[in-house]
GROMACS .gro file of C-alpha atoms in nm:
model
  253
    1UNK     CA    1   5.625  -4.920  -1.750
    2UNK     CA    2   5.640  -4.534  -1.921
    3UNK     CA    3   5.863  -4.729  -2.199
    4UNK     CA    4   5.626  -4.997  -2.248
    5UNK     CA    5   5.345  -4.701  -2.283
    6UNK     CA    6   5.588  -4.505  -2.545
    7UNK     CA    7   5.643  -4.839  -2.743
    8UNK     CA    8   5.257  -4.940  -2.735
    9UNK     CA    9   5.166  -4.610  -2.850
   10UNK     CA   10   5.427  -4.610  -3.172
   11UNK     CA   11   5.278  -4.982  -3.239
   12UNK     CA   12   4.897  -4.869  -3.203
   13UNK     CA   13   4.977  -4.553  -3.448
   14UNK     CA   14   5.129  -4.808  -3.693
   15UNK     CA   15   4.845  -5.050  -3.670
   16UNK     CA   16   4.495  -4.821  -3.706
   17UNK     CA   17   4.390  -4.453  -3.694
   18UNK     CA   18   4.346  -4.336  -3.322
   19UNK     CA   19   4.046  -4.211  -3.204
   20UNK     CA   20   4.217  -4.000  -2.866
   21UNK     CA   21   3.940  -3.855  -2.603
   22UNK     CA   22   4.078  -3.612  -2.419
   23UNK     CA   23   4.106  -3.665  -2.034
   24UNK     CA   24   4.144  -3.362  -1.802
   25UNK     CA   25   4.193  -3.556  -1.500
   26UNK     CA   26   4.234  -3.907  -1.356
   27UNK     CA   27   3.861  -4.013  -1.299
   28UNK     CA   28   3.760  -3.865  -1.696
   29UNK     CA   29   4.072  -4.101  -1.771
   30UNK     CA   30   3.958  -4.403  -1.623
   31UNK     CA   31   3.629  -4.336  -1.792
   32UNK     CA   32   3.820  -4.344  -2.116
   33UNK     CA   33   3.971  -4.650  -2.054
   34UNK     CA   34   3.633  -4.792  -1.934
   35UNK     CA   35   3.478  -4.703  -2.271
   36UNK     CA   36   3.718  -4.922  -2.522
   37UNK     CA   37   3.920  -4.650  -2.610
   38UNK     CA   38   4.311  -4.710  -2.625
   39UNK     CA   39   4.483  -4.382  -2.544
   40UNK     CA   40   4.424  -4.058  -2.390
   41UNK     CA   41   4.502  -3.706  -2.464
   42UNK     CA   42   4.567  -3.388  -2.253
   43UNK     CA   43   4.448  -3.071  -2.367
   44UNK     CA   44   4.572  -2.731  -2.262
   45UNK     CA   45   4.272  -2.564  -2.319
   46UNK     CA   46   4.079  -2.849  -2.103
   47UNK     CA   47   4.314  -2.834  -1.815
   48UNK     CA   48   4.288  -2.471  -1.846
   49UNK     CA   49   3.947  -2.452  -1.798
   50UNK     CA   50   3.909  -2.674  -1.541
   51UNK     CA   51   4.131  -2.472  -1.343
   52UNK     CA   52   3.895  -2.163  -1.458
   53UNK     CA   53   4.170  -1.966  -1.663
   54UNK     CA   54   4.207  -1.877  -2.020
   55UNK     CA   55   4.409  -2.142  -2.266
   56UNK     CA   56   4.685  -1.877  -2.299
   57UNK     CA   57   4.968  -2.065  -2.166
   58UNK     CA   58   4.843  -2.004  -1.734
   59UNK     CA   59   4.880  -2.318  -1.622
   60UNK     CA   60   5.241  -2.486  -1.522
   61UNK     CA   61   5.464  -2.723  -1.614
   62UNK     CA   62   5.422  -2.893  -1.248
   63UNK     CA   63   5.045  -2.873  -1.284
   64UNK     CA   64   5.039  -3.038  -1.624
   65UNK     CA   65   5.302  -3.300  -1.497
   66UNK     CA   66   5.041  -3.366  -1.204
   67UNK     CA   67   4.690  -3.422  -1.458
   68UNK     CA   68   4.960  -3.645  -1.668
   69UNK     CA   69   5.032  -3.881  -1.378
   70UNK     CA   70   4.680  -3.889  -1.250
   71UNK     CA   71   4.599  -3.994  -1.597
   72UNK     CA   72   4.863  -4.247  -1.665
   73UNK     CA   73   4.780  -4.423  -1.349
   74UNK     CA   74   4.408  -4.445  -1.378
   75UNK     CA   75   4.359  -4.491  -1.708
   76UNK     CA   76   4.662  -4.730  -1.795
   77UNK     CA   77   4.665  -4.636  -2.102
   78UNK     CA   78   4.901  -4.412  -2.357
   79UNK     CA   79   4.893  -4.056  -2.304
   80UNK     CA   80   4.928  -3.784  -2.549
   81UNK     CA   81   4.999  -3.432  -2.313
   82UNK     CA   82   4.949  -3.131  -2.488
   83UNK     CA   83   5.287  -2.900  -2.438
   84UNK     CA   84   5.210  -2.559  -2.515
   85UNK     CA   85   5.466  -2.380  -2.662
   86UNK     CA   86   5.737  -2.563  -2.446
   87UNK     CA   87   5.696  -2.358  -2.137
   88UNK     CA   88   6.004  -2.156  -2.219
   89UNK     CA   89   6.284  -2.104  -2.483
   90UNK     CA   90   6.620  -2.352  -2.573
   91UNK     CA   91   6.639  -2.625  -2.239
   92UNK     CA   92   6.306  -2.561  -2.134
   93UNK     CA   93   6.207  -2.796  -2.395
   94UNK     CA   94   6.433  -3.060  -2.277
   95UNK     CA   95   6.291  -3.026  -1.907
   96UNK     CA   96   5.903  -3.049  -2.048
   97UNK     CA   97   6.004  -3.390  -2.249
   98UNK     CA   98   6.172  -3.511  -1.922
   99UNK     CA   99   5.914  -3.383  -1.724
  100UNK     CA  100   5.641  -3.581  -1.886
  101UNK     CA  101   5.786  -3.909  -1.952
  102UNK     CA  102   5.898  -3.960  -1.628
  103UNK     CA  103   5.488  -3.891  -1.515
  104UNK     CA  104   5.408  -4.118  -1.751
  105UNK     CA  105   5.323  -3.903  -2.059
  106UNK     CA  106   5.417  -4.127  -2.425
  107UNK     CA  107   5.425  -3.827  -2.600
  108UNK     CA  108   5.368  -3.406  -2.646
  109UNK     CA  109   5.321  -3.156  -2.901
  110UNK     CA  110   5.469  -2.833  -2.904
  111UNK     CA  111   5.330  -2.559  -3.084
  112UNK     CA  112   5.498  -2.244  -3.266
  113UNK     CA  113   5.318  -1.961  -3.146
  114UNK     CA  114   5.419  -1.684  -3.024
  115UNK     CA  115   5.389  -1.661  -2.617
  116UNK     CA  116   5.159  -1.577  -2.482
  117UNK     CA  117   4.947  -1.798  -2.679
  118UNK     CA  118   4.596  -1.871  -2.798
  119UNK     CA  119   4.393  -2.150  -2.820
  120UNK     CA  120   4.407  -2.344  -3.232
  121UNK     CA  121   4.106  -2.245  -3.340
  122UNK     CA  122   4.079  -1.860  -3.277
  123UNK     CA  123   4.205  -1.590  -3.447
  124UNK     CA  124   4.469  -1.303  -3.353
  125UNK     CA  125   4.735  -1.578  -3.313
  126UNK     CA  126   5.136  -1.517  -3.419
  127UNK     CA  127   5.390  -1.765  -3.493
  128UNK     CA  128   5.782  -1.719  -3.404
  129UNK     CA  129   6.009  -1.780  -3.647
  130UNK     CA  130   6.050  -2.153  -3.799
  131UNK     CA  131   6.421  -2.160  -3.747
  132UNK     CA  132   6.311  -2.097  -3.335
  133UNK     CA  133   6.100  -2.387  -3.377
  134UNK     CA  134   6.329  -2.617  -3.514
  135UNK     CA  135   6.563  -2.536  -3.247
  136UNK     CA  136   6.301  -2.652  -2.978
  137UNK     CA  137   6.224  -2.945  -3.176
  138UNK     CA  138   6.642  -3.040  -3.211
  139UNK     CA  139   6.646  -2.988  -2.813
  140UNK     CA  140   6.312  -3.193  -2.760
  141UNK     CA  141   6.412  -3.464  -2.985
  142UNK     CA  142   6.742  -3.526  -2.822
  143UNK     CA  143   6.604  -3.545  -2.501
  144UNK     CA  144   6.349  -3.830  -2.606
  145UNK     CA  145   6.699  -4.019  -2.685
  146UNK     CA  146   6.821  -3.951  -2.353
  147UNK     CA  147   6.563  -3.986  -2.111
  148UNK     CA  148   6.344  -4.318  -2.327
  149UNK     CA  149   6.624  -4.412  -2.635
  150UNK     CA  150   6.401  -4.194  -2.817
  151UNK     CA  151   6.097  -4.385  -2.828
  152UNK     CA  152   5.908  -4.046  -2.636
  153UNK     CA  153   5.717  -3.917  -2.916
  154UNK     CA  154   5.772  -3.548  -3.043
  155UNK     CA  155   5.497  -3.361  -3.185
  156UNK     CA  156   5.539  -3.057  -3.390
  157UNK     CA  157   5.202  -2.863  -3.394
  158UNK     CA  158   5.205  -2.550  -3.644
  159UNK     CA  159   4.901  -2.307  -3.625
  160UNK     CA  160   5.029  -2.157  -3.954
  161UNK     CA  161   4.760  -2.224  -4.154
  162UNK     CA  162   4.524  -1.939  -4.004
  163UNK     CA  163   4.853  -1.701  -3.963
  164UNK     CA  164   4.993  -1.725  -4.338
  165UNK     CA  165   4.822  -2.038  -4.516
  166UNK     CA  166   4.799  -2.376  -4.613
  167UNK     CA  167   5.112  -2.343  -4.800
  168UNK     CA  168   5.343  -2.209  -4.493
  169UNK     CA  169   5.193  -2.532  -4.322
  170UNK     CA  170   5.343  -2.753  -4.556
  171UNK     CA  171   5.676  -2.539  -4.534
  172UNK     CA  172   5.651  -2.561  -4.163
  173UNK     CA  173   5.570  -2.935  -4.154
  174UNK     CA  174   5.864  -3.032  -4.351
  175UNK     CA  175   6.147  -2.828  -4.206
  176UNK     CA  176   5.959  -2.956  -3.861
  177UNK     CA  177   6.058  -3.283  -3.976
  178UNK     CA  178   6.377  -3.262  -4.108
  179UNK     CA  179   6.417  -3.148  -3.726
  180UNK     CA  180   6.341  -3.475  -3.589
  181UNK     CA  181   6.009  -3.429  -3.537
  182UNK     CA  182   5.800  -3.783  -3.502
  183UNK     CA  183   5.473  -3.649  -3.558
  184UNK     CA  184   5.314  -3.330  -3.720
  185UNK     CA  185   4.984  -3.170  -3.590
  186UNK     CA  186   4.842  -2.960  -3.847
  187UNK     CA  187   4.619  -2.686  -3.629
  188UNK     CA  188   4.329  -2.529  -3.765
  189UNK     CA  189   4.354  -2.669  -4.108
  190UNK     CA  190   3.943  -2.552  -4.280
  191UNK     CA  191   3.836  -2.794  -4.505
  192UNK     CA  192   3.897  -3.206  -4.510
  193UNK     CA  193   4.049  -3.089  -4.900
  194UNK     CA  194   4.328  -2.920  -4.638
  195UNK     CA  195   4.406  -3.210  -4.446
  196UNK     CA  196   4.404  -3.406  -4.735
  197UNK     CA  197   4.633  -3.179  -4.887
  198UNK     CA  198   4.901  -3.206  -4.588
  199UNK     CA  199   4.892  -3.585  -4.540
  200UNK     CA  200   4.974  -3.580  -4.940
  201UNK     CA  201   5.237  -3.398  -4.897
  202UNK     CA  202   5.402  -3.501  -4.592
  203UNK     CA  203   5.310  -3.895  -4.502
  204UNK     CA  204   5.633  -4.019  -4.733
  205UNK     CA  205   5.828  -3.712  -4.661
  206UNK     CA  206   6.199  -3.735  -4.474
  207UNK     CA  207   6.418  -3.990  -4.429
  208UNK     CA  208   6.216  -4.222  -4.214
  209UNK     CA  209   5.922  -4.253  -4.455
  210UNK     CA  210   5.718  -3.999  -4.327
  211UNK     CA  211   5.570  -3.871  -3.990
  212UNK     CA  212   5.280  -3.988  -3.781
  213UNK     CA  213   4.967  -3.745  -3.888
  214UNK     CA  214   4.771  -3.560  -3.588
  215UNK     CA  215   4.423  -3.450  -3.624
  216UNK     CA  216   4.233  -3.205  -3.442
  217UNK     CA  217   3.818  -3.245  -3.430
  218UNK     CA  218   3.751  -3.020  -3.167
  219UNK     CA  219   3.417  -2.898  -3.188
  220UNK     CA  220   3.298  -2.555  -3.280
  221UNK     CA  221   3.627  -2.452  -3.467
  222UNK     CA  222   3.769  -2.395  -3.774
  223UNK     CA  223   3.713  -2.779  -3.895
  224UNK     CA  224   3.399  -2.877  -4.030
  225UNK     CA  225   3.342  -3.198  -3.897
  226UNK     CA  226   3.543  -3.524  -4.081
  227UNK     CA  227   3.497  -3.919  -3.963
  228UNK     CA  228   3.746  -4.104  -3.822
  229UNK     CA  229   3.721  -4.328  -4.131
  230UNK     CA  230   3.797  -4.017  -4.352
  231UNK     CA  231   4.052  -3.902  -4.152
  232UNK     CA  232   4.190  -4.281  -4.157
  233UNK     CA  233   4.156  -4.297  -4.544
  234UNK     CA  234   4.320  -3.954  -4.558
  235UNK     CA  235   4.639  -4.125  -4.375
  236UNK     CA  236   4.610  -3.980  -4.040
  237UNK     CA  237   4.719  -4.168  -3.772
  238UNK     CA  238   4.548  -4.041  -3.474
  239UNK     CA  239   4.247  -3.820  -3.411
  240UNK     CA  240   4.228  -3.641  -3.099
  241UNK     CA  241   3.880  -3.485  -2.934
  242UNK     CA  242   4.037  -3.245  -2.685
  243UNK     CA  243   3.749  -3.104  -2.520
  244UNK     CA  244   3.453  -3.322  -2.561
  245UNK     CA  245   3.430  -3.437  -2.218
  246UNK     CA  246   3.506  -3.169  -2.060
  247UNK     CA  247   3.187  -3.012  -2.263
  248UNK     CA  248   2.964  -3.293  -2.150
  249UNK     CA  249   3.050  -3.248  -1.781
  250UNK     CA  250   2.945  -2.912  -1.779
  251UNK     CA  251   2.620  -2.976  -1.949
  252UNK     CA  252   2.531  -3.119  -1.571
  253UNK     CA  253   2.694  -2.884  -1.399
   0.00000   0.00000   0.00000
Protein backbone atom coordinates (compact mmCIF):
# COMPACT_ATOMS: atom_id res chain seq x y z
CA UNK A 1 0.00 0.00 0.00
CA UNK A 2 2.95 2.83 1.07
CA UNK A 3 4.48 1.74 -2.54
CA UNK A 4 1.37 2.16 -4.34
CA UNK A 5 1.14 5.80 -2.47
CA UNK A 6 4.99 6.57 -3.54
CA UNK A 7 4.20 5.45 -7.21
CA UNK A 8 0.76 7.46 -7.37
CA UNK A 9 2.40 10.42 -6.11
CA UNK A 10 5.49 10.34 -8.87
CA UNK A 11 2.51 9.70 -11.56
CA UNK A 12 0.22 12.67 -10.18
CA UNK A 13 3.52 15.09 -10.19
CA UNK A 14 4.06 13.98 -13.84
CA UNK A 15 0.50 14.48 -14.88
CA UNK A 16 -0.62 18.23 -13.36
CA UNK A 17 0.67 20.83 -10.86
CA UNK A 18 -0.34 19.82 -7.20
CA UNK A 19 -2.24 21.89 -5.20
CA UNK A 20 -1.00 20.11 -1.44
CA UNK A 21 -3.16 21.37 1.79
CA UNK A 22 -1.42 20.79 4.58
CA UNK A 23 -2.92 18.32 7.21
CA UNK A 24 -1.75 18.48 10.85
CA UNK A 25 -3.60 15.55 11.94
CA UNK A 26 -5.83 12.67 10.82
CA UNK A 27 -9.39 14.32 10.99
CA UNK A 28 -7.83 17.83 8.94
CA UNK A 29 -6.63 14.88 6.56
CA UNK A 30 -9.73 13.28 5.94
CA UNK A 31 -11.15 16.71 5.40
CA UNK A 32 -8.62 17.06 2.64
CA UNK A 33 -9.49 14.11 1.05
CA UNK A 34 -13.22 14.99 1.45
CA UNK A 35 -12.62 18.25 -0.44
CA UNK A 36 -11.21 16.78 -4.01
CA UNK A 37 -7.84 17.33 -3.21
CA UNK A 38 -5.26 14.46 -4.10
CA UNK A 39 -2.41 14.63 -1.61
CA UNK A 40 -1.55 15.95 1.67
CA UNK A 41 1.31 17.68 3.21
CA UNK A 42 2.84 17.83 6.76
CA UNK A 43 4.20 20.91 7.98
CA UNK A 44 6.69 21.34 10.78
CA UNK A 45 5.65 24.53 11.70
CA UNK A 46 1.81 23.19 11.79
CA UNK A 47 2.58 20.20 13.87
CA UNK A 48 4.58 22.47 15.92
CA UNK A 49 2.01 24.61 16.77
CA UNK A 50 -0.48 22.35 17.41
CA UNK A 51 1.60 20.91 19.98
CA UNK A 52 2.06 24.73 21.26
CA UNK A 53 5.95 24.99 20.62
CA UNK A 54 8.03 27.06 18.36
CA UNK A 55 8.88 25.57 14.60
CA UNK A 56 12.55 25.30 15.71
CA UNK A 57 13.07 21.71 15.27
CA UNK A 58 10.93 20.64 19.12
CA UNK A 59 8.99 18.15 18.00
CA UNK A 60 10.32 14.32 17.35
CA UNK A 61 10.93 12.04 14.92
CA UNK A 62 8.32 9.52 16.74
CA UNK A 63 5.79 12.34 16.98
CA UNK A 64 6.03 13.27 13.33
CA UNK A 65 6.01 9.46 12.40
CA UNK A 66 2.64 9.35 14.53
CA UNK A 67 0.67 12.71 12.58
CA UNK A 68 2.14 10.81 9.28
CA UNK A 69 0.26 7.57 9.98
CA UNK A 70 -2.84 9.22 11.29
CA UNK A 71 -2.78 11.01 8.03
CA UNK A 72 -2.04 8.24 5.65
CA UNK A 73 -4.81 6.23 7.09
CA UNK A 74 -7.56 8.76 7.11
CA UNK A 75 -6.98 10.55 4.32
CA UNK A 76 -5.82 7.70 1.84
CA UNK A 77 -4.14 9.77 0.04
CA UNK A 78 -0.20 10.69 -0.78
CA UNK A 79 1.60 12.37 1.86
CA UNK A 80 4.31 14.84 1.62
CA UNK A 81 5.99 15.01 5.57
CA UNK A 82 7.98 17.85 6.14
CA UNK A 83 11.60 16.55 7.62
CA UNK A 84 13.28 19.27 9.23
CA UNK A 85 16.72 19.27 8.94
CA UNK A 86 16.87 15.36 9.19
CA UNK A 87 16.62 15.13 12.91
CA UNK A 88 20.35 14.56 13.21
CA UNK A 89 23.66 14.32 11.20
CA UNK A 90 25.03 11.22 8.60
CA UNK A 91 22.38 7.91 9.47
CA UNK A 92 19.92 9.94 11.03
CA UNK A 93 18.80 10.71 7.64
CA UNK A 94 18.52 7.18 6.67
CA UNK A 95 16.33 6.39 9.90
CA UNK A 96 13.85 9.61 9.07
CA UNK A 97 13.38 8.16 5.29
CA UNK A 98 12.72 4.70 6.89
CA UNK A 99 10.84 6.08 9.49
CA UNK A 100 8.29 7.71 7.28
CA UNK A 101 7.72 5.33 4.57
CA UNK A 102 7.07 2.63 6.64
CA UNK A 103 4.04 5.17 8.38
CA UNK A 104 3.02 5.72 5.22
CA UNK A 105 4.74 9.02 4.27
CA UNK A 106 5.47 9.10 -0.07
CA UNK A 107 7.89 11.54 0.44
CA UNK A 108 10.05 14.40 2.77
CA UNK A 109 12.07 17.37 2.40
CA UNK A 110 15.02 18.10 4.24
CA UNK A 111 16.22 21.42 4.70
CA UNK A 112 19.92 22.91 5.08
CA UNK A 113 19.80 24.99 7.96
CA UNK A 114 21.68 25.15 10.53
CA UNK A 115 20.11 23.37 13.86
CA UNK A 116 18.42 24.66 15.66
CA UNK A 117 16.31 25.93 12.98
CA UNK A 118 13.74 28.51 11.97
CA UNK A 119 10.73 28.51 10.27
CA UNK A 120 11.22 29.52 5.85
CA UNK A 121 9.97 32.62 5.95
CA UNK A 122 11.75 34.52 8.87
CA UNK A 123 14.84 36.00 9.10
CA UNK A 124 18.09 35.25 11.34
CA UNK A 125 18.31 31.81 9.66
CA UNK A 126 22.00 29.99 8.80
CA UNK A 127 22.70 27.35 6.42
CA UNK A 128 25.53 24.50 6.99
CA UNK A 129 27.72 23.91 4.49
CA UNK A 130 26.43 22.45 0.94
CA UNK A 131 28.93 19.64 0.91
CA UNK A 132 26.99 18.59 4.61
CA UNK A 133 23.93 18.68 2.70
CA UNK A 134 24.79 16.64 -0.03
CA UNK A 135 26.01 14.11 2.29
CA UNK A 136 22.44 13.86 3.93
CA UNK A 137 20.91 13.84 0.65
CA UNK A 138 23.55 10.72 -0.65
CA UNK A 139 22.44 8.91 2.75
CA UNK A 140 18.62 9.78 2.23
CA UNK A 141 18.61 8.84 -1.31
CA UNK A 142 20.09 5.46 -0.77
CA UNK A 143 17.80 4.62 1.74
CA UNK A 144 14.68 5.36 -0.59
CA UNK A 145 16.45 2.42 -2.74
CA UNK A 146 16.53 0.24 0.13
CA UNK A 147 13.56 0.53 2.05
CA UNK A 148 10.83 1.35 -1.46
CA UNK A 149 13.47 0.58 -4.73
CA UNK A 150 13.73 4.17 -4.54
CA UNK A 151 10.45 5.25 -5.50
CA UNK A 152 10.31 7.32 -1.71
CA UNK A 153 10.66 10.74 -2.87
CA UNK A 154 13.64 12.99 -1.61
CA UNK A 155 13.22 16.57 -1.26
CA UNK A 156 16.01 18.96 -1.00
CA UNK A 157 14.66 22.26 0.53
CA UNK A 158 17.40 25.20 0.55
CA UNK A 159 16.49 28.43 2.53
CA UNK A 160 19.48 30.07 0.77
CA UNK A 161 17.85 32.56 -0.91
CA UNK A 162 17.21 34.88 2.28
CA UNK A 163 20.84 33.72 3.73
CA UNK A 164 23.09 34.60 0.54
CA UNK A 165 20.69 35.00 -2.61
CA UNK A 166 18.92 33.87 -5.45
CA UNK A 167 22.10 32.91 -7.02
CA UNK A 168 23.45 30.48 -4.05
CA UNK A 169 19.87 28.89 -4.58
CA UNK A 170 20.56 27.92 -7.93
CA UNK A 171 24.15 26.72 -6.77
CA UNK A 172 22.49 24.84 -4.01
CA UNK A 173 19.72 23.35 -6.19
CA UNK A 174 22.03 21.88 -8.62
CA UNK A 175 24.75 20.31 -6.52
CA UNK A 176 21.39 19.11 -4.45
CA UNK A 177 20.65 17.31 -7.48
CA UNK A 178 23.60 15.96 -8.71
CA UNK A 179 23.16 14.33 -5.08
CA UNK A 180 20.23 12.39 -5.98
CA UNK A 181 17.87 14.59 -4.95
CA UNK A 182 14.17 13.93 -6.66
CA UNK A 183 12.74 17.13 -5.91
CA UNK A 184 13.99 20.72 -5.02
CA UNK A 185 12.02 23.12 -2.67
CA UNK A 186 13.12 26.51 -3.20
CA UNK A 187 12.25 28.34 0.42
CA UNK A 188 11.52 31.82 0.65
CA UNK A 189 12.14 32.69 -2.90
CA UNK A 190 10.43 36.95 -3.08
CA UNK A 191 9.07 37.55 -6.22
CA UNK A 192 7.17 34.97 -8.90
CA UNK A 193 10.38 36.60 -11.34
CA UNK A 194 12.44 34.27 -8.55
CA UNK A 195 10.65 31.21 -8.95
CA UNK A 196 10.56 31.68 -12.41
CA UNK A 197 14.09 32.14 -12.41
CA UNK A 198 14.82 28.64 -10.54
CA UNK A 199 12.41 26.45 -12.52
CA UNK A 200 14.50 28.00 -15.68
CA UNK A 201 17.31 26.98 -14.48
CA UNK A 202 16.82 23.74 -12.93
CA UNK A 203 13.56 21.80 -14.60
CA UNK A 204 16.06 20.17 -17.50
CA UNK A 205 18.99 20.13 -15.23
CA UNK A 206 20.90 16.54 -14.31
CA UNK A 207 20.89 13.48 -15.78
CA UNK A 208 17.30 12.49 -15.35
CA UNK A 209 15.83 15.55 -17.10
CA UNK A 210 15.32 17.61 -14.32
CA UNK A 211 13.75 17.53 -10.76
CA UNK A 212 10.19 17.77 -9.57
CA UNK A 213 9.68 21.72 -8.55
CA UNK A 214 8.21 22.47 -4.86
CA UNK A 215 6.42 25.57 -4.10
CA UNK A 216 5.77 27.20 -0.96
CA UNK A 217 2.44 29.71 -0.68
CA UNK A 218 2.28 30.00 2.82
CA UNK A 219 0.61 32.99 3.77
CA UNK A 220 2.04 36.09 5.33
CA UNK A 221 5.73 35.40 4.17
CA UNK A 222 8.21 36.33 2.00
CA UNK A 223 6.04 35.30 -1.27
CA UNK A 224 3.66 37.59 -2.60
CA UNK A 225 0.92 35.57 -3.52
CA UNK A 226 1.19 33.45 -7.18
CA UNK A 227 -1.85 31.05 -8.69
CA UNK A 228 -1.59 27.66 -9.01
CA UNK A 229 -1.93 28.24 -12.77
CA UNK A 230 1.21 30.53 -12.62
CA UNK A 231 3.01 28.39 -10.62
CA UNK A 232 1.87 25.48 -13.16
CA UNK A 233 2.93 27.63 -16.24
CA UNK A 234 6.16 28.42 -14.37
CA UNK A 235 6.85 24.43 -14.34
CA UNK A 236 6.25 23.65 -10.82
CA UNK A 237 5.00 20.54 -10.03
CA UNK A 238 3.40 20.82 -6.75
CA UNK A 239 2.23 23.68 -4.57
CA UNK A 240 1.98 23.15 -1.01
CA UNK A 241 -0.28 25.46 1.59
CA UNK A 242 1.35 24.38 4.86
CA UNK A 243 -0.55 26.21 7.32
CA UNK A 244 -3.83 27.25 5.95
CA UNK A 245 -5.91 25.01 7.91
CA UNK A 246 -4.38 25.11 10.72
CA UNK A 247 -5.08 29.14 10.47
CA UNK A 248 -8.75 28.57 9.82
CA UNK A 249 -9.20 26.31 12.87
CA UNK A 250 -8.05 28.79 15.09
CA UNK A 251 -10.18 31.51 13.72
CA UNK A 252 -13.04 29.39 15.84
CA UNK A 253 -11.11 28.65 18.47
Amino acid sequence: MIQRSCETFRRLLRSECLAIPGAFNGLVGRSVAANGFKACYISGAAVSASQGVPDIGLVTLDHFCRVIKEVHISSGLPVLADADTGFGEGEMSAKTVWEYYNSGAAALHIEDQVFPKRCGHLDGKALIPAEDMIKKIEIAVNASRQCSNGEFIICARTDARGVIGIEETIRRAKLYVDAGADMIFPEGLASKEEFALVAKELKQYGSRGGPFLLANMTEFGKTPYISLEEFETMGYNCVIYPVSTLRLSLIHI
